[in-house]
Amino acid sequence: MTEKLHTPVIAWFDIHARDLPWRRPEAGPWGVMVSEFMLQQTPVNRVLPVYEEWLARWPRPADLAKEAPGEAVRAWGRLGYPRRALRLHGAAVAITERHGGDVPTNHSQLLALPGIGEYTAAAVASFAYGQRHAVLDTNVRRVFARAVTGVQYPPNATTAAERRLARELLPQDDGTAARWAAASMELGALVCTAKNEGCGRCPIAPLCAWRLAGKPEHAGPPRRGQTYAGTDRQVRGKLLAVLREAHAPVPQAALDRVWHEPVQRARALDGLVADGLVEPLPGGLYRLPQS
């Protein structure tokens, strides 16, 4: 079963892979790492312009490490989940201090960087260095759930069984394994999508356990939907937008204008301060973090 999946998926990828800047040789390991941080829970079309601006400004980790962390938050713009910007800045500082400014090749060294978990370490090792690692994002998990396990959707959180299956499906050769990781991810992004799956375009449709079972409806726990309007996330975004656009400390009154509900607004601001995304100053002033 394993090799029967590898060959058609990789052949499909060879033809249909999107030409994305982080897949080009000139991106280098740093470009791959930046893309992986930005692409978490954020679609490609939103990431592309920010990615291009980021790499033009900070082509190496040391370039970013020289800047205040608040500049990373400012450049992050409206990508969402801005703590990722702080984590990427922290990783750049660690790479500069511990590894001479070069993204480490070793998986365990990648995992030891601040803000980098198992997924990102495996993705950078695989996509930047061609190593053999199981790279399990939402798209890959959905492909494996359908093609191998025979269910419509994977569990809400990655399980030990999924990790075990991903390792079992890995090709033995490093280069082929890295290509498989990218190809299975692209298949989930373009064909085996969460809605309106394109089985007619899928290279492994004849082997897909879920399709062969008649596409049974999801029987697990309800899938988490993402809401935004009216949430603390939206308020946080509005507060950060004011601070990103300002190049001097901002008074409380300027922040108060962005949201009508004072309790929620105060809670959102307190959360931003606690997360290190906003720095309070004497006199009721606020700014993006400088250290």
C-alpha atoms as one frame of an Amber mdcrd trajectory, in Angstrom:
protein
   0.000   0.000   0.000   2.771   2.439   0.969   4.636   2.470  -2.354   1.341
   2.461  -4.256   0.604   5.812  -2.618   4.053   7.358  -3.047   4.472   7.040
  -6.798   1.177   8.578  -8.006   1.168  11.368  -5.406   4.738  12.423  -6.157
   4.104  12.195  -9.924   1.012  14.388  -9.464   3.067  16.875  -7.450   5.727
  17.042 -10.151   3.058  18.381 -12.522   0.704  20.354 -10.268   2.868  21.835
  -7.498   2.346  25.569  -7.108   5.319  27.813  -7.801   5.660  29.316  -4.342
   8.640  31.479  -3.357   9.621  29.338  -0.367   9.902  26.322  -2.670  12.501
  27.988  -4.881  16.189  27.247  -4.246  16.959  30.899  -3.541  14.599  30.869
  -0.539  17.114  28.886   1.478  16.436  27.428   4.940  15.558  30.824   6.432
  12.938  31.433   3.742  11.469  28.003   4.457  11.367  28.697   8.195   9.692
  32.096   7.730   7.057  30.527   5.474   6.316  27.784   7.989   5.699  30.297
  10.763   3.484  32.430   8.538   1.469  29.585   7.023   0.250  28.217  10.360
  -3.534  28.741  10.291  -3.166  31.305   7.489  -3.889  30.767   3.755  -1.179
  31.123   1.123  -2.727  34.145  -0.609  -2.556  36.186   2.603   0.980  35.066
   3.387   2.587  35.804   0.001   2.842  39.630   0.159   3.955  39.671   3.798
   6.506  36.919   3.129   8.025  38.830   0.220   8.300  42.047   2.246   9.729
  40.186   5.233  12.508  38.466   3.235  13.349  41.685   1.411  13.803  43.451
   4.750  15.344  40.582   6.719  17.053  38.174   4.276  18.943  36.432   7.081
  18.107  35.595  10.702  20.769  38.025  11.942  19.039  40.899  10.127  15.842
  40.269  12.072  17.684  39.593  15.333  19.132  43.137  15.240  15.650  44.648
  15.318  13.362  45.179  18.300  10.715  42.435  18.565   8.055  45.086  18.057
   9.285  45.569  14.485   8.517  41.907  13.794   5.001  42.445  15.170   4.627
  45.569  13.013   5.767  43.777   9.850   3.456  40.853  10.598   0.561  43.092
   9.618  -2.822  41.401   9.592  -1.669  37.798   9.259  -3.273  37.010  12.599
  -1.940  35.111  15.615   0.821  37.736  16.040   2.596  35.806  18.770   4.082
  33.907  15.840   6.000  37.103  14.966   7.532  37.224  18.441   8.414  33.543
  18.258  10.046  33.961  14.866  12.029  36.912  16.185  13.099  34.805  19.173
  14.151  31.980  16.840  16.194  34.445  14.756  17.995  35.677  17.880  18.746
  32.101  18.974  19.974  31.132  15.486  22.277  34.151  15.475  23.635  33.497
  18.964  23.874  29.697  18.899  24.414  28.782  15.257  26.357  31.648  13.712
  23.313  32.957  11.886  22.607  29.765   9.915  19.386  27.797  10.389  20.564
  24.514  11.954  20.287  21.335   9.924  19.796  19.004  12.869  16.181  18.238
  13.822  16.893  18.307  17.556  18.652  21.681  17.244  15.688  23.040  15.319
  13.339  21.727  17.986  15.400  23.477  20.663  14.835  26.902  19.085  12.215
  29.069  20.838   8.787  28.950  19.261   9.480  25.808  17.223   7.454  22.673
  17.846   7.576  19.203  16.334   5.732  20.160  13.159   7.906  23.178  12.305
  11.162  21.372  13.104  10.170  18.459  10.867   8.978  20.777   8.083  12.183
  22.836   8.018  14.394  19.735   8.176  12.402  18.151   5.360  11.704  21.081
   3.036  14.948  22.999   3.563  17.394  20.130   3.973  15.721  17.177   2.253
  15.672  15.009   5.363  13.341  12.137   6.212  10.716  13.290   8.708   6.977
  12.884   9.133   5.498  16.327   8.440   1.940  16.391   9.749  -0.087  19.501
   9.061  -3.882  19.685   8.739  -3.800  18.920   5.022  -1.586  15.857   5.371
  -3.632  14.557   8.289  -6.813  14.841   6.207  -5.257  12.986   3.253  -4.076
  10.170   5.512  -7.397  10.002   7.357  -9.303   9.528   4.121  -6.893   7.535
   1.984  -5.665   5.115   4.656  -7.924   5.226   7.713 -11.177   5.586   5.758
 -12.697   8.489   7.711 -13.718  11.910   6.438 -11.739  14.014   8.900  -8.838
  13.451  11.295  -9.251  14.045  15.049  -9.286  17.644  16.277  -5.805  17.234
  17.757  -2.964  15.135  16.346  -2.845  11.701  17.975  -0.082   9.183  18.589
  -1.787   6.865  16.097  -1.565   9.525  13.391   2.127  10.072  14.086   2.709
   6.336  13.936   0.871   6.072  10.604   2.816   9.012   9.171   6.102   7.319
  10.086   4.926   4.036   8.560   4.058   5.818   5.311   7.442   7.542   4.986
   9.601   6.400   2.066  12.939   5.003   3.174  15.041   7.292   0.985  15.601
  10.787   2.375  14.983  12.665  -0.864  11.863  10.700  -1.706  10.562  11.141
   1.844  11.012  14.918   1.619   9.245  14.966  -1.747   6.427  12.825  -0.330
   5.993  15.238   2.582   5.580  18.194   0.222   3.417  16.252  -2.246   0.954
  14.889   0.315   0.611  18.376   1.811  -0.105  19.904  -1.597  -2.642  17.185
  -2.381  -4.558  18.086   0.759  -4.367  21.805  -0.019  -5.509  21.593  -3.643
  -7.520  18.387  -4.143  -8.407  16.550  -0.926  -9.766  19.702   0.688 -11.973
  19.938   3.752 -14.972  20.790   1.558 -15.732  19.856  -2.042 -12.983  17.259
  -2.304 -11.897  16.704  -5.920 -11.841  12.911  -6.125 -12.010  13.105  -9.927
  -8.628  14.853  -9.909  -7.026  12.778  -7.154  -4.131  10.506  -8.194  -4.937
   7.989  -5.441  -8.743   7.960  -5.688  -8.767   4.263  -6.744  -6.930   3.417
  -3.486  -8.753   5.788  -1.131 -10.351   3.866   1.759 -12.896   6.607   2.458
 -14.059   6.819  -1.162 -14.204   3.035  -1.492 -16.365   2.894   1.663 -18.881
   5.254   0.070 -17.621   8.410   1.791 -19.273   7.889   5.185 -20.131  11.063
   7.065 -17.879  12.235   9.885 -18.822  10.378  13.066 -16.316  11.839  15.510
 -16.540  14.875  17.815 -17.894  18.060  16.205 -15.260  19.873  14.207 -14.186
  23.169  15.687 -15.313  26.151  13.698 -13.328  29.370  13.783 -15.260  32.509
  14.660 -13.774  35.985  14.616 -16.378  38.760  14.661 -16.939  40.086  18.151
 -14.274  37.907  19.764 -11.307  38.971  21.874  -9.159  38.050  18.867 -10.869
  40.746  16.813 -10.421  43.324  19.590  -6.751  42.385  19.967  -6.303  42.824
  16.233  -7.855  46.296  16.314  -5.676  47.378  19.232  -2.515  46.061  17.582
  -3.420  47.816  14.319  -3.309  51.184  16.114   0.096  50.397  17.610   1.515
  49.052  14.335   0.613  52.250  12.520   2.077  54.486  15.235   5.796  55.174
  15.517   5.524  56.783  18.932   3.848  55.599  22.141   0.049  55.652  21.966
  -2.189  57.049  24.745  -4.934  54.943  26.276  -7.572  57.219  24.735  -6.470
  56.251  21.202  -6.896  52.580  22.050 -10.248  53.163  23.730 -11.691  54.413
  20.441 -11.264  51.117  18.581 -13.814  49.075  20.554 -17.037  50.104  22.243
 -17.164  47.565  25.083 -14.757  48.624  27.863 -14.527  45.320  29.750 -13.711
  43.283  26.660 -11.337  45.987  25.433  -9.458  46.011  28.739  -9.290  42.212
  28.773  -7.891  42.168  25.229  -5.285  44.808  26.057  -4.265  42.974  29.232
  -3.862  39.815  27.168  -1.627  41.584  24.653   0.554  42.886  27.472   0.731
  39.439  29.095   1.729  37.882  25.751   4.563  40.386  25.305   2.959  41.933
  22.226   2.357  45.322  23.853   4.569  47.226  26.269   2.901  49.557  28.809
   4.726  52.774  29.678   4.286  55.340  32.457   1.558  57.885  31.904  -0.937
  55.487  30.351   1.043  55.046  27.119   1.538  51.862  25.101   3.878  50.721
  22.317   5.057  47.607  20.540   7.769  45.747  22.523  11.292  47.098  22.287
  13.162  44.331  24.077
